[in-house]
Amino acid sequence: MSKILVGIVMGSDSDLEVMKKAGQILDKFEIGYKMDIISAHRTPDIAHEYAVNAEGSGLEVIIAGAGGAAHLAGVVASLTPLPVIGVPMHTQSLGGIDSLLSIAQMPSGVPVATMAIGKAGAKNAAILAAQILAVRFPDIRERVSAYKKEIAGEVMEKNKKLQHERCSAKVS
Amino acid sequence: MSKILVGIVMGSDSDLEVMKKAGQILDKFEIGYKMDIISAHRTPDIAHEYAVNAEGSGLEVIIAGAGGAAHLAGVVASLTPLPVIGVPMHTQSLGGIDSLLSIAQMPSGVPVATMAIGKAGAKNAAILAAQILAVRFPDIRERVSAYKKEIAGEVMEKNKKLQHERCSAKVS
Amino acid sequence: MSKILVGIVMGSDSDLEVMKKAGQILDKFEIGYKMDIISAHRTPDIAHEYAVNAEGSGLEVIIAGAGGAAHLAGVVASLTPLPVIGVPMHTQSLGGIDSLLSIAQMPSGVPVATMAIGKAGAKNAAILAAQILAVRFPDIRERVSAYKKEIAGEVMEKNKKLQHERCSAKVS
Amino acid sequence: MSKILVGIVMGSDSDLEVMKKAGQILDKFEIGYKMDIISAHRTPDIAHEYAVNAEGSGLEVIIAGAGGAAHLAGVVASLTPLPVIGVPMHTQSLGGIDSLLSIAQMPSGVPVATMAIGKAGAKNAAILAAQILAVRFPDIRERVSAYKKEIAGEVMEKNKKLQHERCSAKVS
Amino acid sequence: MSKILVGIVMGSDSDLEVMKKAGQILDKFEIGYKMDIISAHRTPDIAHEYAVNAEGSGLEVIIAGAGGAAHLAGVVASLTPLPVIGVPMHTQSLGGIDSLLSIAQMPSGVPVATMAIGKAGAKNAAILAAQILAVRFPDIRERVSAYKKEIAGEVMEKNKKLQHERCSAKVS
Amino acid sequence: MSKILVGIVMGSDSDLEVMKKAGQILDKFEIGYKMDIISAHRTPDIAHEYAVNAEGSGLEVIIAGAGGAAHLAGVVASLTPLPVIGVPMHTQSLGGIDSLLSIAQMPSGVPVATMAIGKAGAKNAAILAAQILAVRFPDIRERVSAYKKEIAGEVMEKNKKLQHERCSAKVS
Amino acid sequence: MSKILVGIVMGSDSDLEVMKKAGQILDKFEIGYKMDIISAHRTPDIAHEYAVNAEGSGLEVIIAGAGGAAHLAGVVASLTPLPVIGVPMHTQSLGGIDSLLSIAQMPSGVPVATMAIGKAGAKNAAILAAQILAVRFPDIRERVSAYKKEIAGEVMEKNKKLQHERCSAKVS
Amino acid sequence: MSKILVGIVMGSDSDLEVMKKAGQILDKFEIGYKMDIISAHRTPDIAHEYAVNAEGSGLEVIIAGAGGAAHLAGVVASLTPLPVIGVPMHTQSLGGIDSLLSIAQMPSGVPVATMAIGKAGAKNAAILAAQILAVRFPDIRERVSAYKKEIAGEVMEKNKKLQHERCSAKVS
C-alpha cells in the first residue's frame, strides 16, 4: 500500500461525485491519498485542524473542491506551507463562475492553484498533484509522461475511427 | 464613552479608506466600535481568534470588508453566532464582482449579510449594524429613523436647488 | 404560540417553493413569522403599506425574496427602519445574477442584507434573522449556536460515512 | 411656453450631468418637460406621490434615470399607467451592467422602456419620448423625422471630411 | 374589427412561441396588430421595406423580437420615426445576455425600448405599446389602468390563498 | 496605385483612431482599400447601398468596426456575398463585451468573422483580409508569411534585449 | 470528386455533432473538405504538424472548433498563413463564453475569424469558408449568392405560413 | 549562484512589469530562474522548443503569463510533464476575465495551475513554485513557512499602526 501523499477535501458530500474523479486519477498514478468532507464554513475548526496538521501528517499536496463562495481551498492554503490545488464546483445558478472567482482571485501571499470548473478540473487537480510530486519522485514523472502519451493515443484513436466512418460512408 | 458593540475588520490596509466610511456612520449613531486589519489568508490564526472571541468580548455585530477571493466575512461568520455583514471591495481587474460573489454566495447554514461594492456598501454596513442593534436598543432605532429623514431631506434640498437653478436659467 | 417577529414577503407565488425554506428554519428556531405574497411592481400600494406598518405591527426583521429586476427588498427597506434581508431568486435566463445585483447594489443610505441566490439564500435569510433577534433574545442566540453545532455534526457524519465506505471498498 | 408633457426624474444629483442630455434633446424638439431629483430609496414617499400624480398633472411620458440597484423607473412604472423610460447610469464598479439589469429585467405586467447605459441612453430616452408623443402630435413626428435626417447628415459630413483628408494625404 | 396599429415582427419562427404572448395582450386590450417573421439578416430587403413602409401603412408602434446578435429592432428603428420596442430572446448558450446587450446598447440617435428577456418581455412589450397608444386614445389608457388593477388583484388573490393554506395547516 | 480590394467601414468617427490600424496593415501589405464612416443606425440607406454595391464595385473583403449594439458588420453581411470581418469597439461602460456579442453571435446563415475588441482586432482584421485575398493572389500570401516572420523576429528581439538587461544587471 | 480545400479540425469527438454542421454546408456548396479530431492540448505535435503542413497539402481555409480554454484555432493560426475560422463550443458550466473569449481575444498579429457559439457558428464557419474561397472561384460565389436567396426564401415561406394560420384562425 | 529550477515565460514585453514580481519573490526564496519573452502565437516554434526542452534543461516548474486569448500556459503544459503555473494578465477591455478563462478552463488531461489576475497572481505564482519545489527541497519549505510568518507580521504591524492612530486621534 502506497504512502498517503495527497489529501483531497471537499466542502459537501454533493461534491463527491466530481471529486472522485481526482481519486481515480491518483489511483491510476498509484499515489496514495485520503479523501475527506470538511466544510470551511460549517466545520471551521476541523478545516483549521486539517490544514495545520497536513504537513506533519506527511501530506505533500492538498486538493480542495468547493462551490459558490468557495473558501475551502483558501482557508487550507492560509494554514499550510504545502501547495494547495482548488477545484471550483459547478453551481446551479451561476454555472460556477462564482466558485472560480472565489478560488482564483486569492490575494498576494497565499496562492491556490486553480483548476477548471467541475470534473475536468477534478481530474486535472490529480494530474497536477502528480506533476508536483514528480519533482521529488522520478517514477511519478515517468507515469505522468506515459499518461500524456496515453491520452494523446486516445485522441488519435478517435480520429482514426472518424476517418474510417467517413471513408465507409463515402464508399457505401 | 459608548460600549463597543460593533467590530469592523478588513483584510488589508488598502481597504481602510473605504471601511472608514462605516466608522463615520457608527460615530454619527453614537455606536461604539473597534476597527482591525486582519487577513483571513495572511493572519488566519488571528482571524480565527477574533471570530471565536467576538461574542465573549461583548460585540453584537461584525462588519468585514475584503476584496477578490474575499473570504474574511465568511471565515468570521463560520466561527461566531453573531450577525456578520460583508462589504465587497472594488477590485482593479474585475471591478468587485469577484468580491461580491465570494461574499454573497455563501452556502446554506452560514449567512453573510452582503452589501454593495465599495463605499456605499461600507456606509450601508454601518446603517444595517445600527438597524440590528435597534432590535434591542430603542434609542438607536430612533436615530435610524431620524437618519432616514435626514437623507430624505438632503435629496429634497438638492431637488429644490435644481428647480431654483432651472428657474433662474429660464428667467435670465 | 410565539409572537410574530419576522415578516417574509415574496414578489410572486412562484417564489413560494424557495421562500418556504426560510419559514422552515424559523419554525426550527421557534421564531414566529408571517408570510405574504406582495409584488413591489404589481401591488405597489400594498407593498408600501406593508413596509410602513411593519415596525408598528411588532415585526423586528423583514425577509424579502424577489427575482429579475428584484426591487421588493429595496422598496421595503426604503420605508422602514427595520433590518431588511433580501433573497435573490434564480432566474431562467440569467441564473439570478440580475436578481443578485438588483438587491445587493443598493445606494448609500438604504441597506439590504443580501443573501445567496435561491434556496441556500432563503435558509440563510432565516438564520440571519435569528442572529439579529439574538441581539435581544439570549435564548435565540443559544439556538443559533446549537444549530451551528448541528450542521457541523451533519458534515462530520457525512465524512464518517465516506471514510467507512472507502474503507469497506478497500477491504472487499 | 410649451405645455409640460415629459417628466424627467433621477435618483441622485450625480446623475444630473447625464440626464441633462435628455433635456437638451427635448428642448430641441420643443417639448415641455420638468426635471426632478427623487430617490426611490431615500425619498420613497415623494417618488410614490410623483408617480401617482403624474397622469393627473398632465404628463404623458416619464423618463427615469438611476444607477446600481436602479429601482426608480420600476417604482414609478408600478404606480402610473403612463409609459416609463428607464436610463441606466454608468457605475464605477460594474460599469452599469447592474443598473441595466435592474431596469430591463422587469416582471411581466410592468414594462420599463430600457435605454443604453449613460449619455447615449439619456439622449435616446428623449428621442423615444418624442416618438411616443408623436403618436398624438403629428408635428412632433415631423421633427423626429427631421432629426433622423439631421443626424444622418452629420455622419455623411464626417465621412466627406474623412475622404477629403485621405485624399489630401495621398496627394501631398 | 379594430384598425391595425401595432406591428409585431420576429427574426425566426422559433421566436413565435414567445412573441405570441405580445399578441395575446394586444387582443386583450382590443388593439389591432399584425405579426410577421422577418429576419434582419436573412431577409434584409424585406426588413428594410417593412420599416420604411410602417408609418405609411398606419402602424403607430413596432415590437421586434430577436435573439443572439439581435439586430432586428435596431434595423427597424433606423428606418422609421415610429417608436420601436425590442424583445430580447433567451439564447441557449448565453441565456439571452447577448440578445439584451445587442438591443439595449443602441447608439445615441436611434432608441429601442428594450424589454426583459423572454416571455415577460414579450408581454410587457404589448403593455408598453398600449401605454404609448394611450397617449392618443384615452380608452386604451383606461384599459391599461384596469389591467394594472387586474394584475394587482391576481397577486392579492394568491396571497389570500396562501394565508388560507397556512391557516388551515396550523389548525389541522 | 493598387486596385481597391478591401472596404473598411466604421459606425462613427470616434472609431477612426482604432480602424486606422487596419489601414496601416493593408498599406504594409500593399493592398488597396477605401475607408468610410457609415452608421448602420443613423445612415441605414447608405449602409444598405454600400453593402449591395460592394461586390459590383470590385471589393473582395469588407471590414466593419462598430461598438455597443454593433450591427454594422451584420447589416453589411446580410446584403453581400463577400466575406465580412467585424471589429468590436471598446465601450466605456461594458468594455466592449456588448460590441463583441453583438458581432459574434450572428444567426446561422450570415457569418461575420469576429476579431478581438479594439486595436488588436483592427490590425488582425487587416491581416485576415490579406489571408483571404491570398487565396487568390499568391504574392499576398508571401507577404503574409513574411509578416509572420517579421513579428516573430520582433518578439525574439525583445527577448534578446531582456536577456541582455538581466545579464548586465547581474554582472554590475 | 472535388479537391479538398477546407480542413475542419476539432479538439474532441464530443464536438463532432456540432462540427458536422460545417461539413453539411460544405457538401451543399460542393466544396471538398477533410475532418479531423486533433487536440491542441492532448496531441500538440499532431496539431503542430497539421498546421505546418496545411498550406502545402493544398488546403485554403481551416475551420477549428474547440471549447473551454479553446486554443486549437489559435495554435493552428500561429503556424499557417491560411485564414483560420474558430467555432466556440457550448460549455456546460459557462455556456461557451469561455470558448468565445479564448478564440476571439487573439493578440495582434494572429487573427482567428470567430463565429457564434455552437451549431450556428459551425454552419457559419462553412459559409464563411465558401465566401473566402469565392474570392478565387467565381462559381462558389454564385452558390453563396444562391444560398442567401434560399435562406431568405425559407424565412418568407415561414412568414407566409404564419399569415395563413392567423388568417384561418380568424375566419374559423 | 543557484541552479535554475524555474522558467518564467510571458507572451509580450508588456507583461514584463507584472511578471517581474514573480522574479522578485523567487530571488527572495533564493530560487534560480530564467525569464523569457515567448509568444505562443507569434513565435510558436520557439514556444514549442522551449516547452519540449524544459524538462531536459533542468527546469522543475514553469510560470507562464499571458493576456486575452491567453494560450501560452496551455501550449507549454501540453508539451511538458512539468507543473505549469498560469498568470492571467489584466486586459484593457475586459479586465482580464478573458485571460483568466483562457487559462483556467483547460480540458481534462492538461492542467494549468491558474493564479489571480495581475501582480498578485505573478507573486503567487512564484510562491506556488516555491511550495512545489519544497516537496523536494526541505530548506525551501522552511523559507515558505518563514515567508508566511513574515507576511502575517506585516498585517499585524499595519493593524498595530491603525490602533495607534485611532488611539491618538481619540486622545487629541
PDB file of C-alpha atoms in Angstrom, chain G:
ATOM      1  CA  MET G   1     -14.766  14.201 -56.523  1.00  0.00           C
ATOM      2  CA  SER G   2     -13.875  17.770 -55.579  1.00  0.00           C
ATOM      3  CA  LYS G   3     -10.394  18.817 -54.417  1.00  0.00           C
ATOM      4  CA  ILE G   4     -10.003  19.190 -50.676  1.00  0.00           C
ATOM      5  CA  LEU G   5      -9.819  22.925 -49.953  1.00  0.00           C
ATOM      6  CA  VAL G   6     -11.063  23.149 -46.373  1.00  0.00           C
ATOM      7  CA  GLY G   7      -9.735  21.416 -43.280  1.00  0.00           C
ATOM      8  CA  ILE G   8     -12.141  21.011 -40.371  1.00  0.00           C
ATOM      9  CA  VAL G   9     -10.463  20.190 -37.052  1.00  0.00           C
ATOM     10  CA  MET G  10     -11.977  19.827 -33.629  1.00  0.00           C
ATOM     11  CA  GLY G  11     -10.487  19.309 -30.201  1.00  0.00           C
ATOM     12  CA  SER G  12     -12.617  16.378 -29.106  1.00  0.00           C
ATOM     13  CA  ASP G  13     -15.002  13.805 -30.504  1.00  0.00           C
ATOM     14  CA  SER G  14     -17.688  15.419 -28.346  1.00  0.00           C
ATOM     15  CA  ASP G  15     -17.509  18.384 -30.767  1.00  0.00           C
ATOM     16  CA  LEU G  16     -18.357  16.161 -33.743  1.00  0.00           C
ATOM     17  CA  GLU G  17     -22.118  16.607 -33.535  1.00  0.00           C
ATOM     18  CA  VAL G  18     -21.682  20.360 -33.837  1.00  0.00           C
ATOM     19  CA  MET G  19     -18.869  20.411 -36.380  1.00  0.00           C
ATOM     20  CA  LYS G  20     -20.708  18.068 -38.743  1.00  0.00           C
ATOM     21  CA  LYS G  21     -22.974  21.036 -39.455  1.00  0.00           C
ATOM     22  CA  ALA G  22     -19.994  22.724 -41.109  1.00  0.00           C
ATOM     23  CA  GLY G  23     -19.416  19.643 -43.233  1.00  0.00           C
ATOM     24  CA  GLN G  24     -23.046  19.544 -44.350  1.00  0.00           C
ATOM     25  CA  ILE G  25     -22.866  23.126 -45.575  1.00  0.00           C
ATOM     26  CA  LEU G  26     -19.613  22.465 -47.443  1.00  0.00           C
ATOM     27  CA  ASP G  27     -21.218  19.396 -49.028  1.00  0.00           C
ATOM     28  CA  LYS G  28     -24.062  21.618 -50.152  1.00  0.00           C
ATOM     29  CA  PHE G  29     -21.582  24.073 -51.681  1.00  0.00           C
ATOM     30  CA  GLU G  30     -19.738  21.120 -53.286  1.00  0.00           C
ATOM     31  CA  ILE G  31     -16.522  22.158 -51.579  1.00  0.00           C
ATOM     32  CA  GLY G  32     -14.113  19.328 -50.761  1.00  0.00           C
ATOM     33  CA  TYR G  33     -13.021  19.080 -47.121  1.00  0.00           C
ATOM     34  CA  LYS G  34     -11.440  16.759 -44.624  1.00  0.00           C
ATOM     35  CA  MET G  35     -12.366  16.448 -40.989  1.00  0.00           C
ATOM     36  CA  ASP G  36     -10.020  15.586 -38.101  1.00  0.00           C
ATOM     37  CA  ILE G  37     -10.080  15.267 -34.332  1.00  0.00           C
ATOM     38  CA  ILE G  38      -6.878  16.899 -33.117  1.00  0.00           C
ATOM     39  CA  SER G  39      -6.433  18.283 -29.623  1.00  0.00           C
ATOM     40  CA  ALA G  40      -4.201  21.324 -29.184  1.00  0.00           C
ATOM     41  CA  HIS G  41      -3.528  20.154 -25.636  1.00  0.00           C
ATOM     42  CA  ARG G  42      -3.565  16.368 -25.812  1.00  0.00           C
ATOM     43  CA  THR G  43      -1.971  15.916 -29.244  1.00  0.00           C
ATOM     44  CA  PRO G  44       0.098  19.095 -29.569  1.00  0.00           C
ATOM     45  CA  ASP G  45       2.595  17.595 -32.003  1.00  0.00           C
ATOM     46  CA  ILE G  46      -0.132  16.455 -34.358  1.00  0.00           C
ATOM     47  CA  ALA G  47      -1.757  19.872 -34.163  1.00  0.00           C
ATOM     48  CA  HIS G  48       1.615  21.426 -34.922  1.00  0.00           C
ATOM     49  CA  GLU G  49       2.220  19.133 -37.867  1.00  0.00           C
ATOM     50  CA  TYR G  50      -1.307  19.635 -39.193  1.00  0.00           C
ATOM     51  CA  ALA G  51      -0.963  23.401 -39.156  1.00  0.00           C
ATOM     52  CA  VAL G  52       2.535  23.489 -40.625  1.00  0.00           C
ATOM     53  CA  ASN G  53       1.541  21.170 -43.490  1.00  0.00           C
ATOM     54  CA  ALA G  54      -1.858  22.712 -44.198  1.00  0.00           C
ATOM     55  CA  GLU G  55      -0.733  25.135 -46.887  1.00  0.00           C
ATOM     56  CA  GLY G  56       1.487  22.589 -48.637  1.00  0.00           C
ATOM     57  CA  SER G  57      -1.236  19.977 -48.707  1.00  0.00           C
ATOM     58  CA  GLY G  58      -3.493  22.265 -50.733  1.00  0.00           C
ATOM     59  CA  LEU G  59      -5.844  23.498 -48.020  1.00  0.00           C
ATOM     60  CA  GLU G  60      -7.018  27.076 -48.434  1.00  0.00           C
ATOM     61  CA  VAL G  61      -9.080  27.581 -45.291  1.00  0.00           C
ATOM     62  CA  ILE G  62      -9.100  25.906 -41.868  1.00  0.00           C
ATOM     63  CA  ILE G  63     -12.103  25.659 -39.563  1.00  0.00           C
ATOM     64  CA  ALA G  64     -11.256  24.816 -35.938  1.00  0.00           C
ATOM     65  CA  GLY G  65     -13.828  24.041 -33.274  1.00  0.00           C
ATOM     66  CA  ALA G  66     -12.943  23.871 -29.576  1.00  0.00           C
ATOM     67  CA  GLY G  67     -14.428  24.555 -26.145  1.00  0.00           C
ATOM     68  CA  GLY G  68     -13.369  25.947 -22.745  1.00  0.00           C
ATOM     69  CA  ALA G  69      -9.795  27.221 -22.872  1.00  0.00           C
ATOM     70  CA  ALA G  70     -10.203  26.822 -26.618  1.00  0.00           C
ATOM     71  CA  HIS G  71      -6.701  27.140 -28.034  1.00  0.00           C
ATOM     72  CA  LEU G  72      -6.947  24.949 -31.153  1.00  0.00           C
ATOM     73  CA  ALA G  73      -7.828  27.707 -33.620  1.00  0.00           C
ATOM     74  CA  GLY G  74      -5.122  29.994 -32.229  1.00  0.00           C
ATOM     75  CA  VAL G  75      -2.489  27.257 -32.254  1.00  0.00           C
ATOM     76  CA  VAL G  76      -3.265  26.455 -35.875  1.00  0.00           C
ATOM     77  CA  ALA G  77      -3.382  30.133 -36.855  1.00  0.00           C
ATOM     78  CA  SER G  78       0.019  30.700 -35.297  1.00  0.00           C
ATOM     79  CA  LEU G  79       1.583  28.143 -37.664  1.00  0.00           C
ATOM     80  CA  THR G  80      -0.054  28.785 -41.038  1.00  0.00           C
ATOM     81  CA  PRO G  81      -0.582  31.789 -43.296  1.00  0.00           C
ATOM     82  CA  LEU G  82      -4.013  30.398 -44.245  1.00  0.00           C
ATOM     83  CA  PRO G  83      -7.184  32.036 -42.925  1.00  0.00           C
ATOM     84  CA  VAL G  84      -8.399  30.214 -39.798  1.00  0.00           C
ATOM     85  CA  ILE G  85     -12.027  30.231 -38.648  1.00  0.00           C
ATOM     86  CA  GLY G  86     -12.777  29.424 -34.996  1.00  0.00           C
ATOM     87  CA  VAL G  87     -16.007  27.869 -33.716  1.00  0.00           C
ATOM     88  CA  PRO G  88     -16.519  28.229 -29.940  1.00  0.00           C
ATOM     89  CA  MET G  89     -18.221  25.188 -28.401  1.00  0.00           C
ATOM     90  CA  HIS G  90     -21.018  25.481 -25.861  1.00  0.00           C
ATOM     91  CA  THR G  91     -19.701  24.546 -22.413  1.00  0.00           C
ATOM     92  CA  GLN G  92     -21.769  23.059 -19.622  1.00  0.00           C
ATOM     93  CA  SER G  93     -20.705  25.456 -16.884  1.00  0.00           C
ATOM     94  CA  LEU G  94     -20.224  28.800 -18.598  1.00  0.00           C
ATOM     95  CA  GLY G  95     -22.357  28.305 -21.713  1.00  0.00           C
ATOM     96  CA  GLY G  96     -19.426  28.909 -24.041  1.00  0.00           C
ATOM     97  CA  ILE G  97     -18.417  32.445 -23.038  1.00  0.00           C
ATOM     98  CA  ASP G  98     -15.089  30.872 -22.043  1.00  0.00           C
ATOM     99  CA  SER G  99     -14.712  29.318 -25.508  1.00  0.00           C
ATOM    100  CA  LEU G 100     -15.748  32.543 -27.221  1.00  0.00           C
ATOM    101  CA  LEU G 101     -13.263  34.742 -25.350  1.00  0.00           C
ATOM    102  CA  SER G 102     -10.459  32.171 -25.749  1.00  0.00           C
ATOM    103  CA  ILE G 103     -10.948  32.293 -29.509  1.00  0.00           C
ATOM    104  CA  ALA G 104     -11.917  35.914 -30.167  1.00  0.00           C
ATOM    105  CA  GLN G 105      -9.437  37.770 -27.968  1.00  0.00           C
ATOM    106  CA  MET G 106      -6.363  36.859 -30.060  1.00  0.00           C
ATOM    107  CA  PRO G 107      -3.391  39.214 -29.839  1.00  0.00           C
ATOM    108  CA  SER G 108      -2.426  41.499 -32.677  1.00  0.00           C
ATOM    109  CA  GLY G 109      -0.650  39.573 -35.438  1.00  0.00           C
ATOM    110  CA  VAL G 110      -2.559  36.284 -35.435  1.00  0.00           C
ATOM    111  CA  PRO G 111      -6.255  36.634 -36.341  1.00  0.00           C
ATOM    112  CA  VAL G 112      -8.876  33.946 -35.887  1.00  0.00           C
ATOM    113  CA  ALA G 113     -12.217  34.589 -37.611  1.00  0.00           C
ATOM    114  CA  THR G 114     -14.522  33.898 -34.667  1.00  0.00           C
ATOM    115  CA  MET G 115     -18.051  32.570 -35.187  1.00  0.00           C
ATOM    116  CA  ALA G 116     -21.073  32.307 -32.857  1.00  0.00           C
ATOM    117  CA  ILE G 117     -21.136  29.660 -30.115  1.00  0.00           C
ATOM    118  CA  GLY G 118     -22.343  26.200 -31.184  1.00  0.00           C
ATOM    119  CA  LYS G 119     -24.188  24.908 -34.241  1.00  0.00           C
ATOM    120  CA  ALA G 120     -24.985  28.310 -35.773  1.00  0.00           C
ATOM    121  CA  GLY G 121     -21.276  29.052 -35.543  1.00  0.00           C
ATOM    122  CA  ALA G 122     -20.318  25.769 -37.198  1.00  0.00           C
ATOM    123  CA  LYS G 123     -22.699  26.383 -40.102  1.00  0.00           C
ATOM    124  CA  ASN G 124     -21.492  29.947 -40.474  1.00  0.00           C
ATOM    125  CA  ALA G 125     -17.864  28.806 -40.453  1.00  0.00           C
ATOM    126  CA  ALA G 126     -18.591  26.784 -43.563  1.00  0.00           C
ATOM    127  CA  ILE G 127     -20.430  29.669 -45.231  1.00  0.00           C
ATOM    128  CA  LEU G 128     -17.529  31.998 -44.444  1.00  0.00           C
ATOM    129  CA  ALA G 129     -15.113  29.406 -45.846  1.00  0.00           C
ATOM    130  CA  ALA G 130     -17.181  29.407 -49.030  1.00  0.00           C
ATOM    131  CA  GLN G 131     -17.162  33.221 -49.104  1.00  0.00           C
ATOM    132  CA  ILE G 132     -13.378  33.162 -48.752  1.00  0.00           C
ATOM    133  CA  LEU G 133     -12.910  30.563 -51.489  1.00  0.00           C
ATOM    134  CA  ALA G 134     -15.276  32.606 -53.656  1.00  0.00           C
ATOM    135  CA  VAL G 135     -12.604  35.307 -53.837  1.00  0.00           C
ATOM    136  CA  ARG G 136     -10.861  32.885 -56.200  1.00  0.00           C
ATOM    137  CA  PHE G 137     -13.612  30.615 -57.501  1.00  0.00           C
ATOM    138  CA  PRO G 138     -16.454  32.633 -59.103  1.00  0.00           C
ATOM    139  CA  ASP G 139     -18.797  29.647 -59.178  1.00  0.00           C
ATOM    140  CA  ILE G 140     -18.610  29.352 -55.404  1.00  0.00           C
ATOM    141  CA  ARG G 141     -19.676  32.983 -55.091  1.00  0.00           C
ATOM    142  CA  GLU G 142     -22.679  32.170 -57.230  1.00  0.00           C
ATOM    143  CA  ARG G 143     -23.534  29.331 -54.875  1.00  0.00           C
ATOM    144  CA  VAL G 144     -23.138  31.650 -51.888  1.00  0.00           C
ATOM    145  CA  SER G 145     -25.490  34.169 -53.511  1.00  0.00           C
ATOM    146  CA  ALA G 146     -27.937  31.394 -54.322  1.00  0.00           C
ATOM    147  CA  TYR G 147     -27.743  30.154 -50.753  1.00  0.00           C
ATOM    148  CA  LYS G 148     -28.540  33.600 -49.408  1.00  0.00           C
ATOM    149  CA  LYS G 149     -31.640  33.631 -51.626  1.00  0.00           C
ATOM    150  CA  GLU G 150     -32.557  30.150 -50.446  1.00  0.00           C
ATOM    151  CA  ILE G 151     -32.477  31.030 -46.757  1.00  0.00           C
ATOM    152  CA  ALA G 152     -34.372  34.247 -47.493  1.00  0.00           C
ATOM    153  CA  GLY G 153     -36.961  32.111 -49.220  1.00  0.00           C
ATOM    154  CA  GLU G 154     -37.243  29.837 -46.204  1.00  0.00           C
ATOM    155  CA  VAL G 155     -37.951  32.799 -43.922  1.00  0.00           C
ATOM    156  CA  MET G 156     -40.531  34.150 -46.388  1.00  0.00           C
ATOM    157  CA  GLU G 157     -42.161  30.747 -46.570  1.00  0.00           C
ATOM    158  CA  LYS G 158     -42.431  30.580 -42.791  1.00  0.00           C
ATOM    159  CA  ASN G 159     -43.962  34.032 -42.734  1.00  0.00           C
ATOM    160  CA  LYS G 160     -46.474  33.037 -45.403  1.00  0.00           C
ATOM    161  CA  LYS G 161     -47.407  30.009 -43.320  1.00  0.00           C
ATOM    162  CA  LEU G 162     -47.847  32.187 -40.229  1.00  0.00           C
ATOM    163  CA  GLN G 163     -50.112  34.585 -42.102  1.00  0.00           C
ATOM    164  CA  HIS G 164     -52.167  31.683 -43.391  1.00  0.00           C
ATOM    165  CA  GLU G 165     -52.569  30.185 -39.913  1.00  0.00           C
ATOM    166  CA  ARG G 166     -53.568  33.501 -38.377  1.00  0.00           C
ATOM    167  CA  CYS G 167     -55.991  34.157 -41.233  1.00  0.00           C
ATOM    168  CA  SER G 168     -57.602  30.734 -40.818  1.00  0.00           C
ATOM    169  CA  ALA G 169     -57.799  31.209 -37.058  1.00  0.00           C
ATOM    170  CA  LYS G 170     -59.695  34.470 -37.538  1.00  0.00           C
ATOM    171  CA  VAL G 171     -62.089  33.066 -40.085  1.00  0.00           C
ATOM    172  CA  SER G 172     -62.939  29.954 -38.095  1.00  0.00           C
TER     173      SER G 172
END
